[in-house]
Amino acid sequence: MKKHKTRLIKIGNNIVIGGKEIQIMAGPCTVETYEYTKKSAHACRIAGAKILRGGAFKLRTMPGTFKGLGEKGLKILRKVANEEKMAVISEVIDAKDIDLVSKYADVLQVGERNMQNTLLLEALGKAKKPVLLKRGKSAQISELLYAAEYIARNGNQNIILCERGIRTFENDTRATLALASVPLLKEMCDYPVIVDPSHATGKPSLVPPMAKAAIAAGADGLLIEVHPEPKKALCDGFQALIPVEFLKLMKELKLIAKAVGKKI
Ligand code: PEP
Ligand code: MN
């Protein structure tokens, strides 16, 4: 099948995803404090990431665990991003929060748990910001595309798809990174496709090789968790890269990008 020409999506004032430049979205899993967010963002920006990630609204598997700071977290994220001249991506877990998150973020993230929350998707179709739609861990590729259609039909065609691994019988990695979805989605639609090697593997040692493989496979960007003190993180510290690991990875990714005719 023929590859589609990837749709270009504008993020913030001067970032484009889907073109020759690969976009790296990096930062902590969850916004915890100004200091941690600042340290993470600064390291990510110095290394070449232009988009700061961080959750303010978190859906957690285990009841009683940290659910994020809400608007306070969004304020920290925006402040740090402005200081570092970065754009912001943050998750929306409920349609009622779309306006609030849109006030602070440049990209609205739909987490894997909500990929088939069609009411949320329809509401995001009316949002004024691009949407990053993560593949559900049990969703087929066709279902991911139907989810995207729910957003698009309601008026918002600024959609970025994200492969973040699926649930299989394998238990030694957090999920199974289904990397073939990247070139396959390029045949099936024109949305940019990015890969999240952090949630896909759940292991910092596996993030760099899978990030490199994703770029080699044609991904338009990456979503990577970076934390200055992973052991103290309130969410997903076990899979976070520390700044020096992220810096090393970014240097390597630049070479892979060049080899496939792109740049970082
Ligand atoms: C995230 O990126 O913050 C996240 C919660 O990931 P996922 O929805 O893929 O589990
Ligand atoms: Mn996380």
mmCIF file of C-alpha atoms in Angstrom, residues 39-225:
data_model
loop_
_atom_site.group_PDB
_atom_site.id
_atom_site.type_symbol
_atom_site.label_atom_id
_atom_site.label_comp_id
_atom_site.label_asym_id
_atom_site.label_seq_id
_atom_site.Cartn_x
_atom_site.Cartn_y
_atom_site.Cartn_z
ATOM 1 C CA LYS A 39 15.012 20.491 36.428
ATOM 2 C CA SER A 40 13.432 18.013 34.055
ATOM 3 C CA ALA A 41 12.330 20.644 31.524
ATOM 4 C CA HIS A 42 15.671 22.438 31.524
ATOM 5 C CA ALA A 43 17.568 19.204 30.898
ATOM 6 C CA CYS A 44 15.139 18.161 28.156
ATOM 7 C CA ARG A 45 15.317 21.523 26.427
ATOM 8 C CA ILE A 46 19.135 21.673 26.546
ATOM 9 C CA ALA A 47 19.175 18.202 24.980
ATOM 10 C CA GLY A 48 16.900 19.349 22.125
ATOM 11 C CA ALA A 49 13.305 18.591 23.176
ATOM 12 C CA LYS A 50 10.886 21.373 22.268
ATOM 13 C CA ILE A 51 7.742 20.099 23.964
ATOM 14 C CA LEU A 52 7.395 19.614 27.721
ATOM 15 C CA ARG A 53 5.175 16.755 28.888
ATOM 16 C CA GLY A 54 3.633 16.414 32.342
ATOM 17 C CA GLY A 55 0.347 15.129 33.709
ATOM 18 C CA ALA A 56 -1.820 17.260 35.980
ATOM 19 C CA PHE A 57 -4.827 14.930 35.826
ATOM 20 C CA LYS A 58 -3.842 11.283 36.236
ATOM 21 C CA LEU A 59 -5.946 8.143 35.968
ATOM 22 C CA ARG A 60 -4.305 5.629 38.295
ATOM 23 C CA THR A 61 -4.736 1.878 38.417
ATOM 24 C CA MET A 62 -4.290 1.624 42.183
ATOM 25 C CA PRO A 63 -6.764 3.584 44.292
ATOM 26 C CA GLY A 64 -5.154 5.924 46.793
ATOM 27 C CA THR A 65 -2.153 6.804 44.601
ATOM 28 C CA PHE A 66 -1.293 10.366 43.483
ATOM 29 C CA LYS A 67 -3.846 11.715 41.000
ATOM 30 C CA GLY A 68 -2.016 14.883 40.017
ATOM 31 C CA LEU A 69 -2.178 18.531 41.068
ATOM 32 C CA GLY A 70 -4.946 19.616 38.697
ATOM 33 C CA GLU A 71 -4.863 23.305 37.738
ATOM 34 C CA LYS A 72 -1.955 23.951 40.111
ATOM 35 C CA GLY A 73 0.061 21.427 38.093
ATOM 36 C CA LEU A 74 -0.939 23.020 34.805
ATOM 37 C CA LYS A 75 0.207 26.411 36.104
ATOM 38 C CA ILE A 76 3.615 25.003 37.054
ATOM 39 C CA LEU A 77 3.932 23.291 33.677
ATOM 40 C CA ARG A 78 3.085 26.466 31.735
ATOM 41 C CA LYS A 79 5.368 28.652 33.838
ATOM 42 C CA VAL A 80 8.330 26.308 33.389
ATOM 43 C CA ALA A 81 7.615 25.862 29.670
ATOM 44 C CA ASN A 82 7.509 29.633 29.177
ATOM 45 C CA GLU A 83 10.805 30.034 31.030
ATOM 46 C CA GLU A 84 12.385 27.341 28.858
ATOM 47 C CA LYS A 85 10.612 28.472 25.656
ATOM 48 C CA MET A 86 8.953 25.093 25.226
ATOM 49 C CA ALA A 87 5.437 24.045 24.207
ATOM 50 C CA VAL A 88 3.269 21.991 26.589
ATOM 51 C CA ILE A 89 1.448 18.674 26.277
ATOM 52 C CA SER A 90 -0.826 17.485 29.081
ATOM 53 C CA GLU A 91 -3.557 14.891 29.450
ATOM 54 C CA VAL A 92 -7.292 15.562 29.572
ATOM 55 C CA ILE A 93 -9.225 12.827 31.373
ATOM 56 C CA ASP A 94 -12.683 14.391 31.371
ATOM 57 C CA ALA A 95 -14.564 16.499 28.819
ATOM 58 C CA LYS A 96 -15.354 19.055 31.528
ATOM 59 C CA ASP A 97 -11.612 19.871 31.822
ATOM 60 C CA ILE A 98 -10.969 20.566 28.115
ATOM 61 C CA ASP A 99 -11.261 24.351 28.413
ATOM 62 C CA LEU A 100 -9.102 24.403 31.538
ATOM 63 C CA VAL A 101 -6.310 22.251 30.059
ATOM 64 C CA SER A 102 -6.514 24.205 26.777
ATOM 65 C CA LYS A 103 -5.727 27.379 28.734
ATOM 66 C CA TYR A 104 -2.299 26.013 29.695
ATOM 67 C CA ALA A 105 -1.385 23.303 27.161
ATOM 68 C CA ASP A 106 -0.582 23.447 23.450
ATOM 69 C CA VAL A 107 -1.485 19.789 22.860
ATOM 70 C CA LEU A 108 -4.269 17.846 24.589
ATOM 71 C CA GLN A 109 -3.309 14.251 25.339
ATOM 72 C CA VAL A 110 -5.800 11.386 25.434
ATOM 73 C CA GLY A 111 -4.402 8.543 27.510
ATOM 74 C CA GLU A 112 -4.662 4.915 26.504
ATOM 75 C CA ARG A 113 -7.483 4.319 28.998
ATOM 76 C CA ASN A 114 -9.659 6.927 27.301
ATOM 77 C CA MET A 115 -8.994 6.001 23.683
ATOM 78 C CA GLN A 116 -12.517 4.640 23.370
ATOM 79 C CA ASN A 117 -14.215 7.247 25.532
ATOM 80 C CA THR A 118 -16.220 8.483 22.585
ATOM 81 C CA LEU A 119 -17.883 11.293 24.558
ATOM 82 C CA LEU A 120 -14.456 12.712 25.403
ATOM 83 C CA LEU A 121 -13.316 12.248 21.789
ATOM 84 C CA GLU A 122 -16.377 14.070 20.452
ATOM 85 C CA ALA A 123 -15.795 16.933 22.857
ATOM 86 C CA LEU A 124 -12.139 17.118 21.762
ATOM 87 C CA GLY A 125 -13.402 17.447 18.209
ATOM 88 C CA LYS A 126 -14.627 20.876 19.238
ATOM 89 C CA ALA A 127 -11.407 21.845 21.044
ATOM 90 C CA LYS A 128 -9.121 24.485 19.587
ATOM 91 C CA LYS A 129 -5.870 22.628 20.296
ATOM 92 C CA PRO A 130 -4.258 19.611 18.575
ATOM 93 C CA VAL A 131 -4.954 16.231 20.169
ATOM 94 C CA LEU A 132 -2.426 13.489 20.825
ATOM 95 C CA LEU A 133 -4.386 10.247 20.815
ATOM 96 C CA LYS A 134 -2.714 7.279 22.491
ATOM 97 C CA ARG A 135 -3.505 3.768 21.366
ATOM 98 C CA GLY A 136 -5.387 1.826 24.020
ATOM 99 C CA LYS A 137 -3.404 -1.103 25.366
ATOM 100 C CA SER A 138 -6.057 -3.510 24.072
ATOM 101 C CA ALA A 139 -7.060 -1.564 20.983
ATOM 102 C CA GLN A 140 -6.567 -2.714 17.440
ATOM 103 C CA ILE A 141 -5.122 -0.304 14.903
ATOM 104 C CA SER A 142 -8.490 0.004 13.177
ATOM 105 C CA GLU A 143 -10.052 0.959 16.520
ATOM 106 C CA LEU A 144 -7.395 3.647 17.011
ATOM 107 C CA LEU A 145 -8.353 5.050 13.618
ATOM 108 C CA TYR A 146 -12.069 4.984 14.483
ATOM 109 C CA ALA A 147 -11.221 6.885 17.674
ATOM 110 C CA ALA A 148 -9.367 9.489 15.599
ATOM 111 C CA GLU A 149 -12.403 9.740 13.340
ATOM 112 C CA TYR A 150 -14.599 10.583 16.337
ATOM 113 C CA ILE A 151 -12.403 13.635 16.919
ATOM 114 C CA ALA A 152 -12.039 14.555 13.246
ATOM 115 C CA ARG A 153 -15.763 14.316 12.429
ATOM 116 C CA ASN A 154 -16.487 16.826 15.143
ATOM 117 C CA GLY A 155 -14.255 19.427 13.556
ATOM 118 C CA ASN A 156 -10.701 18.920 14.822
ATOM 119 C CA GLN A 157 -8.373 17.328 12.271
ATOM 120 C CA ASN A 158 -5.235 18.246 14.188
ATOM 121 C CA ILE A 159 -4.576 14.775 15.496
ATOM 122 C CA ILE A 160 -1.320 13.021 16.350
ATOM 123 C CA LEU A 161 -1.430 9.269 16.926
ATOM 124 C CA CYS A 162 0.747 7.604 19.548
ATOM 125 C CA GLU A 163 1.839 3.982 19.800
ATOM 126 C CA ARG A 164 2.534 3.247 23.468
ATOM 127 C CA GLY A 165 2.536 -0.532 23.484
ATOM 128 C CA ILE A 166 -0.210 -3.096 23.843
ATOM 129 C CA ARG A 167 -0.975 -5.744 26.442
ATOM 130 C CA THR A 168 0.177 -9.239 25.493
ATOM 131 C CA PHE A 169 1.162 -12.397 27.417
ATOM 132 C CA GLU A 170 4.623 -10.856 27.915
ATOM 133 C CA ASN A 171 5.200 -9.789 31.471
ATOM 134 C CA ASP A 172 8.865 -8.736 31.506
ATOM 135 C CA THR A 173 8.099 -5.458 29.784
ATOM 136 C CA ARG A 174 5.280 -3.151 30.910
ATOM 137 C CA ALA A 175 3.632 -3.459 27.480
ATOM 138 C CA THR A 176 4.686 -4.859 24.112
ATOM 139 C CA LEU A 177 5.823 -2.146 21.733
ATOM 140 C CA ALA A 178 3.989 -2.846 18.483
ATOM 141 C CA LEU A 179 6.332 -0.869 16.279
ATOM 142 C CA ALA A 180 4.887 -2.128 12.991
ATOM 143 C CA SER A 181 1.951 0.175 13.694
ATOM 144 C CA VAL A 182 4.149 3.133 12.750
ATOM 145 C CA PRO A 183 4.712 2.232 9.076
ATOM 146 C CA LEU A 184 1.261 0.644 8.904
ATOM 147 C CA LEU A 185 -0.497 3.794 10.142
ATOM 148 C CA LYS A 186 1.501 5.758 7.558
ATOM 149 C CA GLU A 187 -0.169 3.557 4.909
ATOM 150 C CA MET A 188 -3.622 3.854 6.463
ATOM 151 C CA CYS A 189 -3.911 7.557 7.329
ATOM 152 C CA ASP A 190 -2.132 10.883 7.061
ATOM 153 C CA TYR A 191 -1.840 11.722 10.756
ATOM 154 C CA PRO A 192 1.628 12.075 12.268
ATOM 155 C CA VAL A 193 2.568 9.062 14.394
ATOM 156 C CA ILE A 194 4.734 9.193 17.481
ATOM 157 C CA VAL A 195 5.987 6.500 19.854
ATOM 158 C CA ASP A 196 6.130 6.401 23.648
ATOM 159 C CA PRO A 197 8.947 3.997 24.567
ATOM 160 C CA SER A 198 8.592 4.817 28.291
ATOM 161 C CA HIS A 199 5.126 3.355 28.872
ATOM 162 C CA ALA A 200 5.746 0.698 26.205
ATOM 163 C CA THR A 201 8.702 -0.832 28.023
ATOM 164 C CA GLY A 202 8.490 0.360 31.643
ATOM 165 C CA LYS A 203 12.275 0.093 31.870
ATOM 166 C CA PRO A 204 14.809 2.931 31.450
ATOM 167 C CA SER A 205 17.352 0.566 29.888
ATOM 168 C CA LEU A 206 14.893 -0.280 27.089
ATOM 169 C CA VAL A 207 13.821 3.289 26.349
ATOM 170 C CA PRO A 208 16.899 4.299 24.263
ATOM 171 C CA PRO A 209 16.939 1.248 21.955
ATOM 172 C CA MET A 210 13.187 1.441 21.364
ATOM 173 C CA ALA A 211 13.337 5.212 20.823
ATOM 174 C CA LYS A 212 15.986 4.667 18.163
ATOM 175 C CA ALA A 213 13.983 1.869 16.556
ATOM 176 C CA ALA A 214 10.904 4.109 16.473
ATOM 177 C CA ILE A 215 12.740 6.841 14.569
ATOM 178 C CA ALA A 216 14.178 4.251 12.190
ATOM 179 C CA ALA A 217 10.641 2.933 11.625
ATOM 180 C CA GLY A 218 9.441 6.381 10.561
ATOM 181 C CA ALA A 219 7.973 7.913 13.719
ATOM 182 C CA ASP A 220 7.401 11.674 13.611
ATOM 183 C CA GLY A 221 8.240 12.099 17.256
ATOM 184 C CA LEU A 222 8.697 10.537 20.671
ATOM 185 C CA LEU A 223 7.130 10.922 24.096
ATOM 186 C CA ILE A 224 9.684 10.185 26.820
ATOM 187 C CA GLU A 225 9.522 10.417 30.605
#
